Amino acid sequence: KGGVLRRIIESGEIPNMIFCGPSGCGKTTLASIIAARTGKRLYRLNGTTASTSDIKGIIDDIGTLAAQNGILLYLDEIQYLNRKQQQTLLQFIENGDITLIASTADNPYFYVYNAILSRSTVFEFSPVPPEETAAAVKRAFSVMEKERGEDISVSDEVIRHISVSCGGDVRKAINAAELCVLAAGRDESGVLTVSPEIAAQVSQRSGMRYDRDGDMHYDILSAFQKSIRGSDENAALHYLARLLRADDLLSPCRRLLVIAAEDVGLAYPNAMAITKACVDSALQLGLPEARIPLAEAVILLSTAPKSNTAICAVDAALSDVDAGKAGDIPAHLKDTHYAGAESLGHGKGYVYPHSCPGRWCEQQYLPDNLMDRVYYEYGDNKTEQAAKKYWEEIKSKIK
């Protein structure tokens, strides 16, 4: 109550809307409620099966007695309509003949035609929390009692387990409740009884939300890396577990190698070698044993000191190159391993650092237009500060 969407619906002036969010969180149900309140003729299409002729059939009803109060089109899975099909609707959405409510479990900004997006308001739906799902589960058992004409014994533990394990998908929770009743046994008095063990077996993996090529995949990986970057090993292990429970071994392996270089970096250079060893071991072992070396890598990287100086340095260098600031390589650094190089002045004046005290000498390495450019800034961790101190001492003595 009091929310923006609620107030819009109560106003009776329904704009074009796109509902995005995971399955089982009420997108279709809400569209039906809106249609009932507006008095408009409701048409339903599913993007997986709808054809262009289906869309044109709805358009043909505009202005007829069948849709005298206007048309409300609920388009489920809009991401499966191609560009031409979406464009067919555009004119009628724009002039108000059709009010569109579309839903998608994918990111609408990736899959919905921009012209439709610009004429619609996007509302993001979240998974339903367990305490709210519990009400739907209780109602499901109550409905089945009436349908079967007999009492069903269900404990609070069963309802709680189903509500938590469904992952915020109410449809999945209701299906789990139905399966529990079908699998239930009878107690000594003949009452149909759903035990916690049955609930656990029915919903053991139902809480997993994972789409290997979709938003959820990248959201989990993003949370995984940010948890390690933030040195929260417990959160990182949680997201690792979600990846592994989805039988995704390759994604955490690749991401751990990135994290070792990007987030731990020069603060603990050995982290890369250790992480690589853990990843190689995991790939050779396979699941379920792979979880052990991966957990080792996750905890190591989470608790290690952090430095992003390497990625900042190389990105700064790439930025200059992309901006056309390459410049000519100083002549004394150019290759001399071919006839005629000496006559071109290549290599002339080059000083071999290994022949100098401290194996360092002052000479120009960057092109003239970048000779004072600094890409790498030492981090404030122990390892990089030790390296900084080492070179400051050598350079101060020679200068």
CSV table of C-alpha atoms in Angstrom, one decimal:
chain,number,residue,atom,x,y,z
A,1,LYS,CA,0.0,0.0,0.0
A,2,GLY,CA,1.2,3.5,-0.8
A,3,GLY,CA,3.7,2.2,-3.4
A,4,VAL,CA,4.0,3.8,-6.8
A,5,LEU,CA,2.7,0.8,-8.7
A,6,ARG,CA,-0.3,0.4,-6.4
A,7,ARG,CA,-1.2,4.1,-6.8
A,8,ILE,CA,-1.0,3.8,-10.6
A,9,ILE,CA,-3.3,0.8,-10.6
A,10,GLU,CA,-5.8,2.5,-8.3
A,11,SER,CA,-5.9,5.6,-10.5
A,12,GLY,CA,-7.4,3.6,-13.4
A,13,GLU,CA,-5.0,5.3,-15.9
A,14,ILE,CA,-2.8,2.4,-16.8
A,15,PRO,CA,0.4,3.2,-18.7
A,16,ASN,CA,2.4,0.8,-20.8
A,17,MET,CA,4.5,-1.3,-18.4
A,18,ILE,CA,7.1,-4.0,-18.5
A,19,PHE,CA,7.4,-6.3,-15.6
A,20,CYS,CA,10.8,-8.0,-15.2
A,21,GLY,CA,11.8,-10.5,-12.6
A,22,PRO,CA,12.2,-14.1,-11.8
A,23,SER,CA,9.4,-16.7,-12.4
A,24,GLY,CA,6.8,-17.2,-9.8
A,25,CYS,CA,6.9,-13.7,-8.2
A,26,GLY,CA,3.4,-12.6,-9.4
A,27,LYS,CA,3.9,-10.8,-12.8
A,28,THR,CA,1.1,-12.6,-14.6
A,29,THR,CA,-1.2,-12.4,-11.5
A,30,LEU,CA,-0.7,-8.7,-11.2
A,31,ALA,CA,-1.5,-8.2,-14.9
A,32,SER,CA,-4.8,-10.1,-14.5
A,33,ILE,CA,-5.7,-7.9,-11.5
A,34,ILE,CA,-5.0,-4.8,-13.5
A,35,ALA,CA,-7.1,-6.0,-16.4
A,36,ALA,CA,-10.0,-6.7,-14.1
A,37,ARG,CA,-9.8,-3.2,-12.6
A,38,THR,CA,-9.7,-1.3,-15.9
A,39,GLY,CA,-12.6,-2.9,-17.7
A,40,LYS,CA,-10.5,-3.2,-20.9
A,41,ARG,CA,-10.6,-6.3,-23.0
A,42,LEU,CA,-7.8,-8.5,-21.9
A,43,TYR,CA,-5.7,-10.4,-24.5
A,44,ARG,CA,-2.9,-12.8,-23.6
A,45,LEU,CA,0.0,-13.7,-25.8
A,46,ASN,CA,3.1,-15.7,-25.0
A,47,GLY,CA,6.2,-14.7,-26.9
A,48,THR,CA,7.4,-18.2,-27.2
A,49,THR,CA,4.4,-19.2,-29.4
A,50,ALA,CA,2.9,-15.9,-30.7
A,51,SER,CA,3.0,-15.2,-34.4
A,52,THR,CA,2.7,-12.0,-36.3
A,53,SER,CA,-0.8,-13.1,-37.4
A,54,ASP,CA,-1.7,-13.4,-33.7
A,55,ILE,CA,-0.7,-9.8,-33.1
A,56,LYS,CA,-2.6,-8.6,-36.2
A,57,GLY,CA,-5.7,-10.4,-35.0
A,58,ILE,CA,-5.6,-8.3,-31.8
A,59,ILE,CA,-5.0,-5.2,-33.8
A,60,ASP,CA,-8.1,-6.0,-36.0
A,61,ASP,CA,-10.3,-5.8,-32.9
A,62,ILE,CA,-9.4,-2.2,-32.2
A,63,GLY,CA,-12.5,0.0,-32.2
A,64,THR,CA,-14.9,-2.9,-32.4
A,65,LEU,CA,-17.6,-3.9,-29.9
A,66,ALA,CA,-15.4,-6.7,-28.7
A,67,ALA,CA,-13.0,-4.1,-27.3
A,68,GLN,CA,-15.0,-1.0,-27.0
A,69,ASN,CA,-13.3,0.1,-23.8
A,70,GLY,CA,-9.9,-0.5,-25.2
A,71,ILE,CA,-7.4,-3.4,-25.3
A,72,LEU,CA,-5.1,-4.5,-22.6
A,73,LEU,CA,-2.5,-6.8,-24.1
A,74,TYR,CA,-0.6,-9.0,-21.6
A,75,LEU,CA,2.5,-10.2,-23.4
A,76,ASP,CA,4.4,-12.8,-21.5
A,77,GLU,CA,8.0,-13.6,-22.4
A,78,ILE,CA,8.3,-10.6,-24.7
A,79,GLN,CA,12.0,-11.2,-25.2
A,80,TYR,CA,11.0,-14.0,-27.6
A,81,LEU,CA,9.3,-11.7,-30.0
A,82,ASN,CA,11.6,-10.6,-32.8
A,83,ARG,CA,12.2,-7.0,-33.7
A,84,LYS,CA,9.6,-6.9,-36.5
A,85,GLN,CA,6.9,-8.4,-34.3
A,86,GLN,CA,7.6,-5.8,-31.6
A,87,GLN,CA,7.5,-3.0,-34.1
A,88,THR,CA,4.1,-4.2,-35.3
A,89,LEU,CA,2.7,-3.1,-31.9
A,90,LEU,CA,4.5,0.2,-31.7
A,91,GLN,CA,2.0,2.4,-33.6
A,92,PHE,CA,-0.9,1.2,-31.5
A,93,ILE,CA,0.9,1.5,-28.2
A,94,GLU,CA,1.9,5.0,-29.1
A,95,ASN,CA,-1.6,6.2,-29.9
A,96,GLY,CA,-3.2,4.5,-26.9
A,97,ASP,CA,-5.3,1.9,-28.8
A,98,ILE,CA,-3.4,-0.8,-27.0
A,99,THR,CA,-2.1,-0.7,-23.5
A,100,LEU,CA,0.8,-3.1,-23.2
A,101,ILE,CA,1.8,-5.0,-20.1
A,102,ALA,CA,4.8,-7.2,-20.9
A,103,SER,CA,6.7,-9.5,-18.7
A,104,THR,CA,10.1,-11.1,-19.0
A,105,ALA,CA,12.5,-13.0,-16.8
A,106,ASP,CA,15.4,-11.6,-18.7
A,107,ASN,CA,16.9,-8.1,-18.6
A,108,PRO,CA,14.4,-6.0,-20.8
A,109,TYR,CA,17.2,-3.5,-21.7
A,110,PHE,CA,18.9,-6.3,-23.6
A,111,TYR,CA,15.9,-7.9,-25.3
A,112,VAL,CA,13.1,-5.4,-25.7
A,113,TYR,CA,13.1,-3.0,-28.7
A,114,ASN,CA,14.2,0.4,-27.6
A,115,ALA,CA,11.2,2.2,-29.1
A,116,ILE,CA,8.9,0.1,-26.9
A,117,LEU,CA,11.1,0.6,-23.8
A,118,SER,CA,11.0,4.3,-24.3
A,119,ARG,CA,7.2,4.2,-24.2
A,120,SER,CA,6.9,2.0,-21.2
A,121,THR,CA,7.7,2.0,-17.5
A,122,VAL,CA,9.8,-0.8,-16.3
A,123,PHE,CA,9.0,-2.4,-12.9
A,124,GLU,CA,11.5,-4.9,-11.4
A,125,PHE,CA,10.0,-7.7,-9.4
A,126,SER,CA,11.9,-9.5,-6.6
A,127,PRO,CA,11.7,-13.0,-5.4
A,128,VAL,CA,8.9,-13.4,-2.8
A,129,PRO,CA,10.4,-13.6,0.8
A,130,PRO,CA,9.8,-16.9,2.7
A,131,GLU,CA,7.5,-15.3,5.3
A,132,GLU,CA,5.1,-14.2,2.5
A,133,THR,CA,5.5,-17.4,0.5
A,134,ALA,CA,4.3,-19.3,3.6
A,135,ALA,CA,0.8,-17.8,3.3
A,136,ALA,CA,0.6,-19.2,-0.3
A,137,VAL,CA,1.8,-22.6,0.8
A,138,LYS,CA,-0.8,-22.8,3.6
A,139,ARG,CA,-3.5,-21.8,1.2
A,140,ALA,CA,-2.3,-24.5,-1.2
A,141,PHE,CA,-2.7,-27.2,1.4
A,142,SER,CA,-6.1,-25.8,2.4
A,143,VAL,CA,-7.3,-25.9,-1.2
A,144,MET,CA,-6.1,-29.5,-1.6
A,145,GLU,CA,-7.9,-30.5,1.6
A,146,LYS,CA,-11.2,-29.2,0.1
A,147,GLU,CA,-10.5,-30.8,-3.3
A,148,ARG,CA,-9.7,-34.2,-1.7
A,149,GLY,CA,-12.4,-34.0,0.9
A,150,GLU,CA,-10.1,-35.1,3.7
A,151,ASP,CA,-7.8,-33.6,6.4
A,152,ILE,CA,-4.2,-33.2,5.6
A,153,SER,CA,-1.7,-32.9,8.5
A,154,VAL,CA,1.0,-30.4,7.8
A,155,SER,CA,3.4,-29.1,10.4
A,156,ASP,CA,4.8,-25.5,10.6
A,157,GLU,CA,8.2,-27.1,9.9
A,158,VAL,CA,7.0,-28.5,6.5
A,159,ILE,CA,5.5,-25.1,5.5
A,160,ARG,CA,8.7,-23.3,6.6
A,161,HIS,CA,10.9,-25.7,4.7
A,162,ILE,CA,9.0,-25.4,1.4
A,163,SER,CA,8.8,-21.6,1.8
A,164,VAL,CA,12.5,-21.2,2.3
A,165,SER,CA,13.7,-23.8,-0.3
A,166,CYS,CA,11.6,-22.5,-3.2
A,167,GLY,CA,13.9,-19.6,-3.8
A,168,GLY,CA,11.1,-16.9,-3.8
A,169,ASP,CA,9.2,-18.7,-6.5
A,170,VAL,CA,5.6,-19.0,-5.3
A,171,ARG,CA,4.6,-21.2,-8.2
A,172,LYS,CA,7.4,-23.6,-7.4
A,173,ALA,CA,6.3,-23.6,-3.7
A,174,ILE,CA,2.7,-24.5,-4.6
A,175,ASN,CA,3.9,-27.3,-6.9
A,176,ALA,CA,6.1,-28.6,-4.1
A,177,ALA,CA,3.1,-28.6,-1.7
A,178,GLU,CA,1.1,-30.6,-4.2
A,179,LEU,CA,3.9,-33.1,-4.6
A,180,CYS,CA,4.1,-33.4,-0.9
A,181,VAL,CA,0.4,-34.4,-0.7
A,182,LEU,CA,0.8,-36.9,-3.5
A,183,ALA,CA,3.8,-38.5,-1.7
A,184,ALA,CA,2.3,-38.3,1.8
A,185,GLY,CA,1.6,-41.4,3.9
A,186,ARG,CA,-1.2,-41.9,6.5
A,187,ASP,CA,-0.7,-42.0,10.2
A,188,GLU,CA,-2.2,-44.6,12.6
A,189,SER,CA,-5.6,-42.9,12.5
A,190,GLY,CA,-5.6,-42.8,8.7
A,191,VAL,CA,-4.9,-39.0,8.4
A,192,LEU,CA,-2.9,-38.0,5.4
A,193,THR,CA,0.4,-36.7,6.9
A,194,VAL,CA,3.1,-34.7,5.2
A,195,SER,CA,6.4,-35.3,7.0
A,196,PRO,CA,9.4,-32.9,7.1
A,197,GLU,CA,11.4,-35.7,5.3
A,198,ILE,CA,9.0,-35.7,2.4
A,199,ALA,CA,9.2,-31.9,2.1
A,200,ALA,CA,13.0,-32.1,2.1
A,201,GLN,CA,13.1,-34.6,-0.7
A,202,VAL,CA,10.5,-32.8,-2.8
A,203,SER,CA,12.2,-29.4,-2.5
A,204,GLN,CA,15.8,-30.3,-2.1
A,205,ARG,CA,17.1,-28.4,-5.1
A,206,SER,CA,14.0,-26.2,-5.8
A,207,GLY,CA,15.6,-23.1,-4.2
A,208,MET,CA,18.2,-22.8,-7.0
A,209,ARG,CA,17.8,-19.9,-9.3
A,210,TYR,CA,20.4,-20.1,-12.0
A,211,ASP,CA,20.4,-19.4,-15.7
A,212,ARG,CA,23.8,-20.1,-17.1
A,213,ASP,CA,23.6,-17.6,-19.9
A,214,GLY,CA,21.3,-15.0,-18.2
A,215,ASP,CA,21.3,-12.2,-15.6
A,216,MET,CA,21.3,-14.5,-12.6
A,217,HIS,CA,24.6,-16.2,-13.8
A,218,TYR,CA,26.4,-12.9,-14.0
A,219,ASP,CA,24.7,-11.5,-10.8
A,220,ILE,CA,26.1,-14.5,-8.8
A,221,LEU,CA,29.6,-14.1,-10.4
A,222,SER,CA,29.5,-10.4,-9.7
A,223,ALA,CA,28.6,-11.0,-6.1
A,224,PHE,CA,31.2,-13.7,-5.8
A,225,GLN,CA,34.0,-11.4,-7.0
A,226,LYS,CA,32.8,-8.4,-5.0
A,227,SER,CA,32.6,-10.5,-1.8
A,228,ILE,CA,36.2,-11.6,-2.3
A,229,ARG,CA,37.3,-8.1,-3.1
A,230,GLY,CA,35.6,-6.9,0.1
A,231,SER,CA,37.4,-9.6,2.1
A,232,ASP,CA,34.2,-11.4,3.2
A,233,GLU,CA,35.1,-15.0,2.9
A,234,ASN,CA,31.8,-16.2,4.2
A,235,ALA,CA,29.8,-14.4,1.5
A,236,ALA,CA,32.3,-15.6,-1.1
A,237,LEU,CA,31.9,-19.2,0.0
A,238,HIS,CA,28.1,-18.8,-0.2
A,239,TYR,CA,28.2,-17.7,-3.8
A,240,LEU,CA,30.7,-20.4,-4.7
A,241,ALA,CA,28.3,-22.9,-3.3
A,242,ARG,CA,25.5,-21.6,-5.4
A,243,LEU,CA,27.7,-21.9,-8.5
A,244,LEU,CA,28.7,-25.4,-7.6
A,245,ARG,CA,25.2,-26.6,-6.8
A,246,ALA,CA,24.3,-25.5,-10.3
A,247,ASP,CA,27.1,-27.8,-11.5
A,248,ASP,CA,29.0,-24.8,-12.9
A,249,LEU,CA,32.7,-25.5,-12.3
A,250,LEU,CA,34.3,-23.5,-15.1
A,251,SER,CA,32.9,-20.1,-14.2
A,252,PRO,CA,34.3,-19.9,-10.6
A,253,CYS,CA,37.6,-21.2,-11.8
A,254,ARG,CA,37.9,-18.5,-14.4
A,255,ARG,CA,36.7,-15.8,-12.1
A,256,LEU,CA,39.2,-16.8,-9.3
A,257,LEU,CA,42.1,-16.4,-11.7
A,258,VAL,CA,40.8,-12.9,-12.6
A,259,ILE,CA,40.4,-12.0,-8.9
A,260,ALA,CA,44.0,-13.2,-8.1
A,261,ALA,CA,45.4,-10.7,-10.6
A,262,GLU,CA,42.8,-7.9,-10.4
A,263,ASP,CA,42.0,-7.6,-6.7
A,264,VAL,CA,44.9,-9.3,-4.8
A,265,GLY,CA,47.5,-8.5,-7.4
A,266,LEU,CA,50.9,-7.2,-6.3
A,267,ALA,CA,49.9,-7.1,-2.6
A,268,TYR,CA,50.5,-10.9,-2.6
A,269,PRO,CA,51.9,-12.0,-6.0
A,270,ASN,CA,52.1,-15.7,-4.9
A,271,ALA,CA,48.3,-15.7,-4.8
A,272,MET,CA,48.2,-16.2,-8.6
A,273,ALA,CA,50.4,-19.3,-8.5
A,274,ILE,CA,48.4,-20.8,-5.6
A,275,THR,CA,45.1,-20.0,-7.2
A,276,LYS,CA,46.2,-21.5,-10.5
A,277,ALA,CA,47.3,-24.7,-8.7
A,278,CYS,CA,43.9,-24.8,-6.9
A,279,VAL,CA,42.0,-24.3,-10.2
A,280,ASP,CA,44.0,-26.9,-12.0
A,281,SER,CA,43.4,-29.4,-9.2
A,282,ALA,CA,39.6,-28.6,-9.3
A,283,LEU,CA,39.4,-29.2,-13.0
A,284,GLN,CA,41.3,-32.5,-12.8
A,285,LEU,CA,39.2,-33.7,-9.8
A,286,GLY,CA,35.8,-32.6,-11.0
A,287,LEU,CA,32.8,-32.3,-8.7
A,288,PRO,CA,32.2,-32.9,-5.9
A,289,GLU,CA,35.9,-33.0,-4.8
A,290,ALA,CA,36.6,-29.8,-6.8
A,291,ARG,CA,34.9,-27.9,-4.1
A,292,ILE,CA,37.8,-28.4,-1.7
A,293,PRO,CA,40.7,-26.7,-3.7
A,294,LEU,CA,38.2,-24.0,-4.8
A,295,ALA,CA,37.2,-23.3,-1.3
A,296,GLU,CA,40.9,-23.0,-0.4
A,297,ALA,CA,41.4,-20.5,-3.2
A,298,VAL,CA,38.3,-18.5,-2.2
A,299,ILE,CA,39.5,-18.2,1.5
A,300,LEU,CA,43.0,-17.4,0.5
A,301,LEU,CA,42.0,-14.6,-1.8
A,302,SER,CA,39.4,-13.3,0.6
A,303,THR,CA,41.8,-13.0,3.5
A,304,ALA,CA,44.8,-11.8,1.4
A,305,PRO,CA,45.8,-8.2,1.3
A,306,LYS,CA,44.3,-6.4,-1.7
A,307,SER,CA,45.8,-4.2,-4.4
A,308,ASN,CA,44.4,-3.2,-7.8
A,309,THR,CA,47.5,-1.2,-8.9
A,310,ALA,CA,48.2,-3.7,-11.7
A,311,ILE,CA,44.9,-3.3,-13.4
A,312,CYS,CA,44.9,0.5,-12.9
A,313,ALA,CA,48.3,0.7,-14.4
A,314,VAL,CA,47.6,-1.3,-17.5
A,315,ASP,CA,44.2,0.4,-18.1
A,316,ALA,CA,45.9,3.8,-17.9
A,317,ALA,CA,48.5,2.6,-20.5
A,318,LEU,CA,45.7,1.3,-22.7
A,319,SER,CA,43.9,4.5,-22.4
A,320,ASP,CA,46.9,6.4,-23.8
A,321,VAL,CA,47.3,3.9,-26.6
A,322,ASP,CA,43.6,4.1,-27.5
A,323,ALA,CA,43.9,7.9,-27.5
A,324,GLY,CA,46.6,7.8,-30.1
A,325,LYS,CA,49.4,8.7,-27.7
A,326,ALA,CA,51.8,6.0,-28.8
A,327,GLY,CA,54.7,8.1,-30.0
A,328,ASP,CA,57.9,6.9,-31.6
A,329,ILE,CA,60.1,4.4,-29.7
A,330,PRO,CA,63.4,6.0,-28.6
A,331,ALA,CA,66.1,5.2,-31.0
A,332,HIS,CA,68.4,3.6,-28.4
A,333,LEU,CA,65.7,1.0,-27.6
A,334,LYS,CA,65.0,-0.1,-31.1
A,335,ASP,CA,66.1,-3.5,-32.4
A,336,THR,CA,69.7,-3.8,-33.6
A,337,HIS,CA,69.6,-7.4,-34.8
A,338,TYR,CA,69.7,-6.8,-38.5
A,339,ALA,CA,72.0,-5.2,-41.1
A,340,GLY,CA,71.7,-1.5,-41.4
A,341,ALA,CA,70.3,-0.9,-37.9
A,342,GLU,CA,73.5,0.9,-36.8
A,343,SER,CA,73.4,3.2,-39.8
A,344,LEU,CA,69.9,4.2,-38.7
A,345,GLY,CA,71.1,5.0,-35.3
A,346,HIS,CA,69.2,2.2,-33.7
A,347,GLY,CA,70.6,1.1,-30.3
A,348,LYS,CA,73.0,4.0,-30.2
A,349,GLY,CA,73.5,5.2,-26.6
A,350,TYR,CA,71.7,2.3,-25.0
A,351,VAL,CA,73.1,1.5,-21.5
A,352,TYR,CA,72.8,-2.2,-20.4
A,353,PRO,CA,71.3,-2.0,-16.8
A,354,HIS,CA,73.0,-5.3,-15.7
A,355,SER,CA,76.4,-3.6,-16.1
A,356,CYS,CA,75.4,-0.8,-13.7
A,357,PRO,CA,75.5,-0.6,-9.9
A,358,GLY,CA,72.3,-1.9,-8.5
A,359,ARG,CA,71.4,-3.1,-12.0
A,360,TRP,CA,69.8,0.2,-12.8
A,361,CYS,CA,70.7,3.3,-14.8
A,362,GLU,CA,68.8,6.4,-15.6
A,363,GLN,CA,67.8,6.5,-19.3
A,364,GLN,CA,64.6,7.2,-21.3
A,365,TYR,CA,62.3,4.3,-22.1
A,366,LEU,CA,58.9,6.0,-22.9
A,367,PRO,CA,58.4,7.8,-26.2
A,368,ASP,CA,59.1,11.6,-26.0
A,369,ASN,CA,55.5,12.6,-25.8
A,370,LEU,CA,55.0,10.4,-22.8
A,371,MET,CA,58.3,10.5,-21.1
A,372,ASP,CA,57.0,11.8,-17.8
A,373,ARG,CA,53.9,9.6,-17.8
A,374,VAL,CA,53.3,7.6,-14.6
A,375,TYR,CA,51.0,4.6,-15.0
A,376,TYR,CA,51.9,2.5,-11.9
A,377,GLU,CA,51.4,3.9,-8.4
A,378,TYR,CA,52.7,1.7,-5.5
A,379,GLY,CA,50.0,0.3,-3.3
A,380,ASP,CA,50.0,0.9,0.4
A,381,ASN,CA,50.5,-2.8,1.2
A,382,LYS,CA,53.6,-4.4,2.7
A,383,THR,CA,54.8,-6.1,-0.5
A,384,GLU,CA,54.6,-3.0,-2.8
A,385,GLN,CA,55.9,-0.7,-0.2
A,386,ALA,CA,59.0,-2.9,0.2
A,387,ALA,CA,59.5,-2.8,-3.6
A,388,LYS,CA,59.1,1.0,-3.5
A,389,LYS,CA,61.7,1.4,-0.7
A,390,TYR,CA,64.1,-0.9,-2.5
A,391,TRP,CA,64.1,1.1,-5.7
A,392,GLU,CA,64.1,4.5,-4.0
A,393,GLU,CA,67.3,3.5,-2.2
A,394,ILE,CA,69.0,2.3,-5.4
A,395,LYS,CA,68.0,5.3,-7.5
A,396,SER,CA,68.9,7.8,-4.7
A,397,LYS,CA,72.5,6.3,-4.6
A,398,ILE,CA,73.0,6.4,-8.3
A,399,LYS,CA,71.4,9.8,-9.0
